[in-house]
Amino acid sequence: MTVDSLGFVESMCTLPEQLTHAHEVAHEVHVDLPPRGSVDNVVVLGMGGSGIVGDIVAAVASSLPVPVITLKRYRLPAFVGPRTFAFAVSYTGNTEETLTMARDALEVGARLVAVSSGGALAELAASADAPHFDCPDGYLPRAALGALLAPVMVVLSRAGLYPEGHAELVKAQEQLARRRDECRPQVEGPKNPARELARRIGRTIPLVYGGGAIGAAAAQRWKQSMNENAKAPAFWNFYPELDHNEVCGWGQHGDVTRQVLSLVELRHGFEHPQLGRRFDANRALIEETLVQVLSVRAAGQSRLAQCLDLVHLGDWASTYLALDNDVDPGPIDAITQLKAELATHDGVNATESTRLSRRD
């Protein structure tokens, strides 16, 4: 195996157990739950591998009586206020945008729950007497999905907003273990679905299409994992939205796209019946402009199980794509360099610009 300097593969192998442990310990944290009828909206504040938690919750928790909105920005929208249940999620606890939003959420009276491995977010929660769920140290943020996701699901379940959250987590843990066992490094060749996907994608650029909310969340994560793990460009979209714009973009430059773009379709068992027809019709229109079309179908017994199954498979495929091309999947040098540049910039910093205008 090519160099894996940060032990990223081993971290991925432990995801099912990580989710199980986080699910168990989340029940031990005291949270003053909002009275019934006092919450108008749930917001998840987070970026990157932490922010995807909000996208997954919004996708799978379709029975929530209030909307779930993921905010990936600096400034809060005006609807955030005293009747908002806000989850600030940052593995390091030091994500600039998340901290800015969390401080402002407290200022406007939102009920805040923090999830991190420490850092300034933990300090902020302590100063505000807000609950903080402590994640284990030693993970890269994108490899800590289980530790970040379980507390949000447990709190929503305990608050009565998503009673099925516990059962969803149990089913997801079981499916993640099955998928991990199929994809771990000891399984070689075509028997390993992630290795086979990586082999077929090869040096092409993946374009990932999902169906509905679950497929959209998974497709977004696939794109992120291809970027961070394989250090490769990737793009994503979802049905039905893409059939109202992107489908027209294949009318030109087919001589170029058919040499470089591989379409990966992410399918799941909770699709609206019309989505399957859209997959088929769209594929027939654009297939000749692509290198190939690869189809992946989720397994699992619940919405969360199938969403995380697709996510986990994509994480593995992107990691094998890195290793197949002699790329270290762990380090993210471009992001590290960008953060260093922003930290030393002489211009107006994020906190000051937010002070000047807290709302979009």
CSV table of C-alpha atoms in Angstrom, one decimal:
chain,number,residue,atom,x,y,z
A,1,MET,CA,0.0,0.0,0.0
A,2,THR,CA,1.2,3.5,-0.8
A,3,VAL,CA,2.1,5.8,2.1
A,4,ASP,CA,-0.7,6.6,4.5
A,5,SER,CA,1.2,8.9,6.8
A,6,LEU,CA,-1.7,9.8,9.1
A,7,GLY,CA,-3.3,6.4,9.4
A,8,PHE,CA,-6.4,7.4,7.4
A,9,VAL,CA,-7.2,3.9,6.3
A,10,GLU,CA,-7.3,2.6,9.9
A,11,SER,CA,-9.5,5.5,10.9
A,12,MET,CA,-12.0,4.5,8.2
A,13,CYS,CA,-12.0,0.9,9.4
A,14,THR,CA,-13.2,2.1,12.8
A,15,LEU,CA,-16.2,4.2,11.7
A,16,PRO,CA,-18.9,1.6,12.7
A,17,GLU,CA,-17.4,1.4,16.2
A,18,GLN,CA,-16.9,5.1,16.4
A,19,LEU,CA,-20.6,5.7,15.6
A,20,THR,CA,-21.7,3.1,18.2
A,21,HIS,CA,-19.5,4.6,20.9
A,22,ALA,CA,-20.7,8.1,20.1
A,23,HIS,CA,-24.3,7.0,20.2
A,24,GLU,CA,-23.8,5.4,23.6
A,25,VAL,CA,-22.0,8.3,25.3
A,26,ALA,CA,-24.2,10.9,23.9
A,27,HIS,CA,-27.0,9.8,26.3
A,28,GLU,CA,-24.7,10.7,29.2
A,29,VAL,CA,-24.5,14.4,28.4
A,30,HIS,CA,-27.0,16.6,30.2
A,31,VAL,CA,-29.0,18.8,27.9
A,32,ASP,CA,-31.8,21.2,28.9
A,33,LEU,CA,-34.2,20.2,26.2
A,34,PRO,CA,-36.5,22.8,24.7
A,35,PRO,CA,-40.2,22.5,25.7
A,36,ARG,CA,-42.5,21.0,23.1
A,37,GLY,CA,-43.7,23.6,20.7
A,38,SER,CA,-40.9,26.1,21.4
A,39,VAL,CA,-38.7,25.3,18.4
A,40,ASP,CA,-39.4,26.8,15.0
A,41,ASN,CA,-36.3,25.6,13.2
A,42,VAL,CA,-33.1,23.5,13.7
A,43,VAL,CA,-29.9,24.8,12.3
A,44,VAL,CA,-26.6,23.0,12.0
A,45,LEU,CA,-23.6,25.3,11.9
A,46,GLY,CA,-20.5,23.7,10.3
A,47,MET,CA,-18.1,23.5,7.4
A,48,GLY,CA,-16.6,20.6,5.4
A,49,GLY,CA,-16.4,17.3,7.1
A,50,SER,CA,-18.2,18.6,10.1
A,51,GLY,CA,-20.9,20.6,8.1
A,52,ILE,CA,-21.9,17.4,6.2
A,53,VAL,CA,-23.6,16.3,9.5
A,54,GLY,CA,-26.3,18.9,8.9
A,55,ASP,CA,-26.8,17.8,5.3
A,56,ILE,CA,-27.2,14.2,6.4
A,57,VAL,CA,-29.6,15.0,9.2
A,58,ALA,CA,-31.7,17.2,6.9
A,59,ALA,CA,-31.8,14.4,4.4
A,60,VAL,CA,-32.7,11.5,6.6
A,61,ALA,CA,-34.9,13.1,9.3
A,62,SER,CA,-37.8,13.8,7.0
A,63,SER,CA,-40.3,13.3,9.8
A,64,LEU,CA,-39.1,16.3,11.9
A,65,PRO,CA,-42.0,18.8,12.4
A,66,VAL,CA,-39.7,21.7,11.8
A,67,PRO,CA,-37.1,22.4,9.1
A,68,VAL,CA,-33.4,21.5,9.4
A,69,ILE,CA,-31.1,24.0,7.7
A,70,THR,CA,-27.4,23.6,7.4
A,71,LEU,CA,-25.5,26.9,7.5
A,72,LYS,CA,-22.0,27.1,5.9
A,73,ARG,CA,-21.1,30.7,6.1
A,74,TYR,CA,-20.1,33.5,8.5
A,75,ARG,CA,-23.4,35.5,8.9
A,76,LEU,CA,-26.6,34.2,10.3
A,77,PRO,CA,-29.9,34.6,8.4
A,78,ALA,CA,-32.5,36.7,10.2
A,79,PHE,CA,-34.7,33.8,11.1
A,80,VAL,CA,-32.2,32.5,13.7
A,81,GLY,CA,-33.4,33.6,17.1
A,82,PRO,CA,-34.8,32.4,20.5
A,83,ARG,CA,-36.9,29.7,18.9
A,84,THR,CA,-33.9,28.2,17.0
A,85,PHE,CA,-32.3,25.0,18.1
A,86,ALA,CA,-28.7,25.4,16.9
A,87,PHE,CA,-26.0,22.8,16.7
A,88,ALA,CA,-22.5,24.1,16.3
A,89,VAL,CA,-20.4,21.2,14.8
A,90,SER,CA,-16.6,21.5,14.4
A,91,TYR,CA,-14.3,18.6,15.1
A,92,THR,CA,-11.3,20.8,16.0
A,93,GLY,CA,-13.5,23.3,17.7
A,94,ASN,CA,-11.6,26.1,16.0
A,95,THR,CA,-13.3,26.4,12.6
A,96,GLU,CA,-13.5,30.2,12.0
A,97,GLU,CA,-16.9,30.3,10.3
A,98,THR,CA,-18.6,27.9,12.8
A,99,LEU,CA,-17.3,29.9,15.8
A,100,THR,CA,-18.5,33.2,14.3
A,101,MET,CA,-22.0,31.7,13.7
A,102,ALA,CA,-22.1,30.1,17.2
A,103,ARG,CA,-21.2,33.3,19.0
A,104,ASP,CA,-23.9,35.2,17.0
A,105,ALA,CA,-26.5,32.4,17.6
A,106,LEU,CA,-25.9,32.9,21.4
A,107,GLU,CA,-26.2,36.6,21.0
A,108,VAL,CA,-29.6,36.4,19.4
A,109,GLY,CA,-30.9,34.0,22.0
A,110,ALA,CA,-30.8,30.6,20.1
A,111,ARG,CA,-30.5,27.5,22.1
A,112,LEU,CA,-27.0,26.2,21.4
A,113,VAL,CA,-25.5,22.7,21.5
A,114,ALA,CA,-21.8,22.3,20.6
A,115,VAL,CA,-20.0,19.2,19.2
A,116,SER,CA,-16.2,19.2,19.0
A,117,SER,CA,-13.0,17.6,20.3
A,118,GLY,CA,-12.3,20.8,22.3
A,119,GLY,CA,-10.9,24.1,21.0
A,120,ALA,CA,-12.5,27.5,21.2
A,121,LEU,CA,-16.0,26.0,20.6
A,122,ALA,CA,-15.8,24.0,23.8
A,123,GLU,CA,-14.7,27.1,25.6
A,124,LEU,CA,-17.5,29.1,24.1
A,125,ALA,CA,-20.0,26.5,25.2
A,126,ALA,CA,-18.7,26.4,28.7
A,127,SER,CA,-18.8,30.2,29.0
A,128,ALA,CA,-22.4,30.2,27.9
A,129,ASP,CA,-23.4,27.2,30.0
A,130,ALA,CA,-24.4,25.4,26.8
A,131,PRO,CA,-24.0,21.6,26.5
A,132,HIS,CA,-20.9,20.3,24.8
A,133,PHE,CA,-20.4,16.8,23.3
A,134,ASP,CA,-16.8,15.9,23.4
A,135,CYS,CA,-15.4,14.0,20.4
A,136,PRO,CA,-12.4,11.6,20.8
A,137,ASP,CA,-9.0,13.0,19.8
A,138,GLY,CA,-6.8,11.7,17.0
A,139,TYR,CA,-9.1,11.8,13.9
A,140,LEU,CA,-9.0,13.9,10.8
A,141,PRO,CA,-12.3,15.8,10.8
A,142,ARG,CA,-13.7,14.0,7.8
A,143,ALA,CA,-12.9,10.6,9.5
A,144,ALA,CA,-14.8,11.6,12.6
A,145,LEU,CA,-18.3,11.5,11.0
A,146,GLY,CA,-19.7,9.1,13.5
A,147,ALA,CA,-18.6,11.1,16.5
A,148,LEU,CA,-20.0,14.3,15.1
A,149,LEU,CA,-23.3,12.9,13.8
A,150,ALA,CA,-24.5,10.8,16.7
A,151,PRO,CA,-24.8,13.6,19.3
A,152,VAL,CA,-27.1,15.6,17.0
A,153,MET,CA,-29.3,12.6,16.3
A,154,VAL,CA,-29.5,11.7,20.0
A,155,VAL,CA,-30.4,15.2,21.1
A,156,LEU,CA,-33.1,15.6,18.4
A,157,SER,CA,-34.5,12.2,19.5
A,158,ARG,CA,-34.4,13.1,23.2
A,159,ALA,CA,-36.1,16.4,22.5
A,160,GLY,CA,-39.0,14.5,20.9
A,161,LEU,CA,-38.4,16.1,17.5
A,162,TYR,CA,-37.1,12.9,16.0
A,163,PRO,CA,-38.2,9.9,18.1
A,164,GLU,CA,-36.9,7.3,15.6
A,165,GLY,CA,-33.3,8.7,15.9
A,166,HIS,CA,-32.2,5.9,18.2
A,167,ALA,CA,-33.4,3.1,15.9
A,168,GLU,CA,-31.9,4.9,12.9
A,169,LEU,CA,-28.5,5.0,14.5
A,170,VAL,CA,-28.6,1.3,15.4
A,171,LYS,CA,-29.5,0.3,11.9
A,172,ALA,CA,-26.8,2.5,10.5
A,173,GLN,CA,-24.2,1.0,12.8
A,174,GLU,CA,-25.1,-2.4,11.5
A,175,GLN,CA,-24.9,-1.4,7.8
A,176,LEU,CA,-21.6,0.5,8.2
A,177,ALA,CA,-20.0,-2.6,9.7
A,178,ARG,CA,-21.2,-4.7,6.7
A,179,ARG,CA,-19.9,-2.2,4.2
A,180,ARG,CA,-16.6,-1.8,6.0
A,181,ASP,CA,-16.0,-5.5,5.9
A,182,GLU,CA,-16.6,-5.5,2.1
A,183,CYS,CA,-14.2,-2.5,1.5
A,184,ARG,CA,-11.4,-3.0,4.0
A,185,PRO,CA,-7.9,-3.5,2.5
A,186,GLN,CA,-7.8,-7.2,3.2
A,187,VAL,CA,-10.5,-7.7,0.5
A,188,GLU,CA,-8.7,-7.5,-2.9
A,189,GLY,CA,-9.8,-7.2,-6.5
A,190,PRO,CA,-13.3,-7.0,-7.8
A,191,LYS,CA,-14.7,-8.5,-4.6
A,192,ASN,CA,-14.0,-5.1,-3.0
A,193,PRO,CA,-16.6,-2.7,-4.4
A,194,ALA,CA,-14.6,0.4,-3.4
A,195,ARG,CA,-11.4,-0.9,-5.0
A,196,GLU,CA,-13.3,-1.7,-8.2
A,197,LEU,CA,-14.9,1.7,-8.3
A,198,ALA,CA,-11.5,3.4,-7.9
A,199,ARG,CA,-10.1,1.2,-10.6
A,200,ARG,CA,-12.8,2.1,-13.1
A,201,ILE,CA,-12.7,5.8,-12.3
A,202,GLY,CA,-9.0,5.8,-12.7
A,203,ARG,CA,-7.7,9.1,-14.1
A,204,THR,CA,-11.1,10.4,-15.2
A,205,ILE,CA,-12.9,13.1,-13.3
A,206,PRO,CA,-16.0,11.8,-11.3
A,207,LEU,CA,-19.3,13.6,-11.7
A,208,VAL,CA,-21.6,12.3,-9.0
A,209,TYR,CA,-25.4,12.4,-9.3
A,210,GLY,CA,-27.7,11.5,-6.4
A,211,GLY,CA,-31.5,11.3,-6.2
A,212,GLY,CA,-33.6,13.3,-3.8
A,213,ALA,CA,-32.3,14.5,-0.4
A,214,ILE,CA,-30.5,11.3,0.6
A,215,GLY,CA,-28.7,11.0,-2.7
A,216,ALA,CA,-27.9,14.7,-2.7
A,217,ALA,CA,-26.2,14.5,0.7
A,218,ALA,CA,-24.2,11.4,-0.3
A,219,ALA,CA,-23.2,12.9,-3.7
A,220,GLN,CA,-21.9,16.0,-2.0
A,221,ARG,CA,-19.8,13.9,0.4
A,222,TRP,CA,-18.5,11.8,-2.5
A,223,LYS,CA,-17.3,15.1,-4.1
A,224,GLN,CA,-15.7,16.3,-0.9
A,225,SER,CA,-13.9,13.0,-0.4
A,226,MET,CA,-12.6,12.9,-3.9
A,227,ASN,CA,-11.2,16.3,-3.4
A,228,GLU,CA,-9.6,15.8,0.1
A,229,ASN,CA,-8.6,12.1,-0.1
A,230,ALA,CA,-7.7,11.6,-3.7
A,231,LYS,CA,-6.7,15.3,-4.2
A,232,ALA,CA,-8.7,15.1,-7.5
A,233,PRO,CA,-11.4,17.4,-9.0
A,234,ALA,CA,-14.9,16.1,-8.7
A,235,PHE,CA,-18.4,17.5,-9.2
A,236,TRP,CA,-21.9,16.7,-7.9
A,237,ASN,CA,-25.5,17.4,-8.5
A,238,PHE,CA,-28.9,15.8,-7.7
A,239,TYR,CA,-32.2,14.9,-9.2
A,240,PRO,CA,-34.7,16.4,-9.9
A,241,GLU,CA,-33.0,19.8,-9.8
A,242,LEU,CA,-30.3,18.9,-12.4
A,243,ASP,CA,-33.0,18.2,-14.9
A,244,HIS,CA,-34.0,21.8,-14.9
A,245,ASN,CA,-30.6,23.2,-15.8
A,246,GLU,CA,-27.5,21.0,-16.0
A,247,VAL,CA,-29.0,18.6,-18.5
A,248,CYS,CA,-28.7,21.3,-21.1
A,249,GLY,CA,-25.0,21.7,-20.5
A,250,TRP,CA,-24.2,18.6,-22.4
A,251,GLY,CA,-25.1,20.1,-25.7
A,252,GLN,CA,-21.6,21.3,-26.4
A,253,HIS,CA,-18.0,20.0,-25.9
A,254,GLY,CA,-18.9,16.3,-26.0
A,255,ASP,CA,-15.6,15.7,-27.7
A,256,VAL,CA,-13.9,16.9,-24.5
A,257,THR,CA,-16.2,15.5,-21.8
A,258,ARG,CA,-16.3,12.0,-23.3
A,259,GLN,CA,-12.5,11.8,-22.6
A,260,VAL,CA,-12.5,13.0,-19.0
A,261,LEU,CA,-15.8,12.7,-17.2
A,262,SER,CA,-17.2,9.5,-15.5
A,263,LEU,CA,-20.7,9.7,-14.2
A,264,VAL,CA,-21.4,7.9,-10.9
A,265,GLU,CA,-25.0,7.4,-10.0
A,266,LEU,CA,-25.9,7.0,-6.4
A,267,ARG,CA,-29.2,5.1,-6.0
A,268,HIS,CA,-31.1,4.3,-2.8
A,269,GLY,CA,-34.3,2.6,-1.7
A,270,PHE,CA,-36.2,5.7,-0.6
A,271,GLU,CA,-36.3,7.5,-3.9
A,272,HIS,CA,-39.6,9.0,-5.2
A,273,PRO,CA,-40.8,6.7,-8.0
A,274,GLN,CA,-40.3,9.5,-10.5
A,275,LEU,CA,-36.6,9.8,-9.7
A,276,GLY,CA,-35.9,6.4,-11.2
A,277,ARG,CA,-37.4,7.5,-14.4
A,278,ARG,CA,-35.3,10.7,-14.4
A,279,PHE,CA,-32.1,8.7,-13.9
A,280,ASP,CA,-33.0,6.5,-16.9
A,281,ALA,CA,-34.1,9.4,-19.1
A,282,ASN,CA,-31.2,11.6,-18.3
A,283,ARG,CA,-28.6,8.8,-18.8
A,284,ALA,CA,-30.0,8.1,-22.2
A,285,LEU,CA,-29.5,11.8,-23.2
A,286,ILE,CA,-26.0,12.3,-21.9
A,287,GLU,CA,-24.3,8.8,-21.9
A,288,GLU,CA,-22.5,9.4,-25.2
A,289,THR,CA,-20.8,12.5,-23.9
A,290,LEU,CA,-19.2,10.6,-21.0
A,291,VAL,CA,-16.4,8.1,-20.5
A,292,GLN,CA,-18.7,5.8,-18.7
A,293,VAL,CA,-21.7,5.6,-16.3
A,294,LEU,CA,-21.2,3.7,-13.0
A,295,SER,CA,-24.1,2.9,-10.8
A,296,VAL,CA,-24.0,2.4,-7.0
A,297,ARG,CA,-27.0,1.2,-5.0
A,298,ALA,CA,-27.2,1.7,-1.2
A,299,ALA,CA,-27.9,-1.1,1.2
A,300,GLY,CA,-29.4,-0.9,4.7
A,301,GLN,CA,-32.7,-1.0,6.5
A,302,SER,CA,-33.3,2.8,7.1
A,303,ARG,CA,-32.9,6.2,5.6
A,304,LEU,CA,-29.8,6.9,7.7
A,305,ALA,CA,-28.3,3.4,7.1
A,306,GLN,CA,-28.6,3.9,3.3
A,307,CYS,CA,-27.3,7.4,3.4
A,308,LEU,CA,-24.2,6.5,5.4
A,309,ASP,CA,-23.7,3.3,3.4
A,310,LEU,CA,-23.3,5.5,0.3
A,311,VAL,CA,-21.1,7.9,2.1
A,312,HIS,CA,-18.8,5.2,3.5
A,313,LEU,CA,-18.5,3.5,0.1
A,314,GLY,CA,-17.5,6.9,-1.4
A,315,ASP,CA,-14.9,7.5,1.4
A,316,TRP,CA,-13.4,4.1,0.6
A,317,ALA,CA,-13.4,4.6,-3.2
A,318,SER,CA,-11.7,8.0,-2.9
A,319,THR,CA,-9.1,6.6,-0.6
A,320,TYR,CA,-8.3,3.7,-3.0
A,321,LEU,CA,-8.2,6.2,-5.8
A,322,ALA,CA,-5.5,8.1,-3.8
A,323,LEU,CA,-3.5,5.0,-3.0
A,324,ASP,CA,-3.7,3.8,-6.6
A,325,ASN,CA,-2.2,7.0,-7.8
A,326,ASP,CA,0.6,7.2,-5.1
A,327,VAL,CA,-1.3,10.0,-3.3
A,328,ASP,CA,-1.3,10.2,0.6
A,329,PRO,CA,-5.0,10.4,1.5
A,330,GLY,CA,-4.6,12.0,4.8
A,331,PRO,CA,-2.8,15.4,4.5
A,332,ILE,CA,-4.8,18.3,3.1
A,333,ASP,CA,-1.9,20.7,2.3
A,334,ALA,CA,-3.9,23.2,0.2
A,335,ILE,CA,-6.4,23.8,3.1
A,336,THR,CA,-3.5,24.1,5.6
A,337,GLN,CA,-1.8,26.7,3.4
A,338,LEU,CA,-5.0,28.6,2.8
A,339,LYS,CA,-5.7,28.8,6.6
A,340,ALA,CA,-2.2,30.0,7.3
A,341,GLU,CA,-2.5,32.7,4.6
A,342,LEU,CA,-5.9,33.9,6.0
A,343,ALA,CA,-4.5,33.9,9.6
A,344,THR,CA,-1.7,36.3,8.6
A,345,HIS,CA,-3.8,38.5,6.3
A,346,ASP,CA,-3.7,42.2,7.2
A,347,GLY,CA,-7.2,42.9,6.0
A,348,VAL,CA,-10.4,43.0,8.0
A,349,ASN,CA,-10.8,39.7,9.8
A,350,ALA,CA,-13.9,37.5,9.8
A,351,THR,CA,-14.9,38.5,13.4
A,352,GLU,CA,-14.7,42.2,12.6
A,353,SER,CA,-16.6,41.9,9.3
A,354,THR,CA,-19.3,40.0,11.1
A,355,ARG,CA,-19.5,42.7,13.8
A,356,LEU,CA,-20.1,45.3,11.0
A,357,SER,CA,-22.9,43.2,9.5
A,358,ARG,CA,-24.2,40.2,11.4
A,359,ARG,CA,-27.0,39.4,9.0
A,360,ASP,CA,-27.1,38.6,5.3
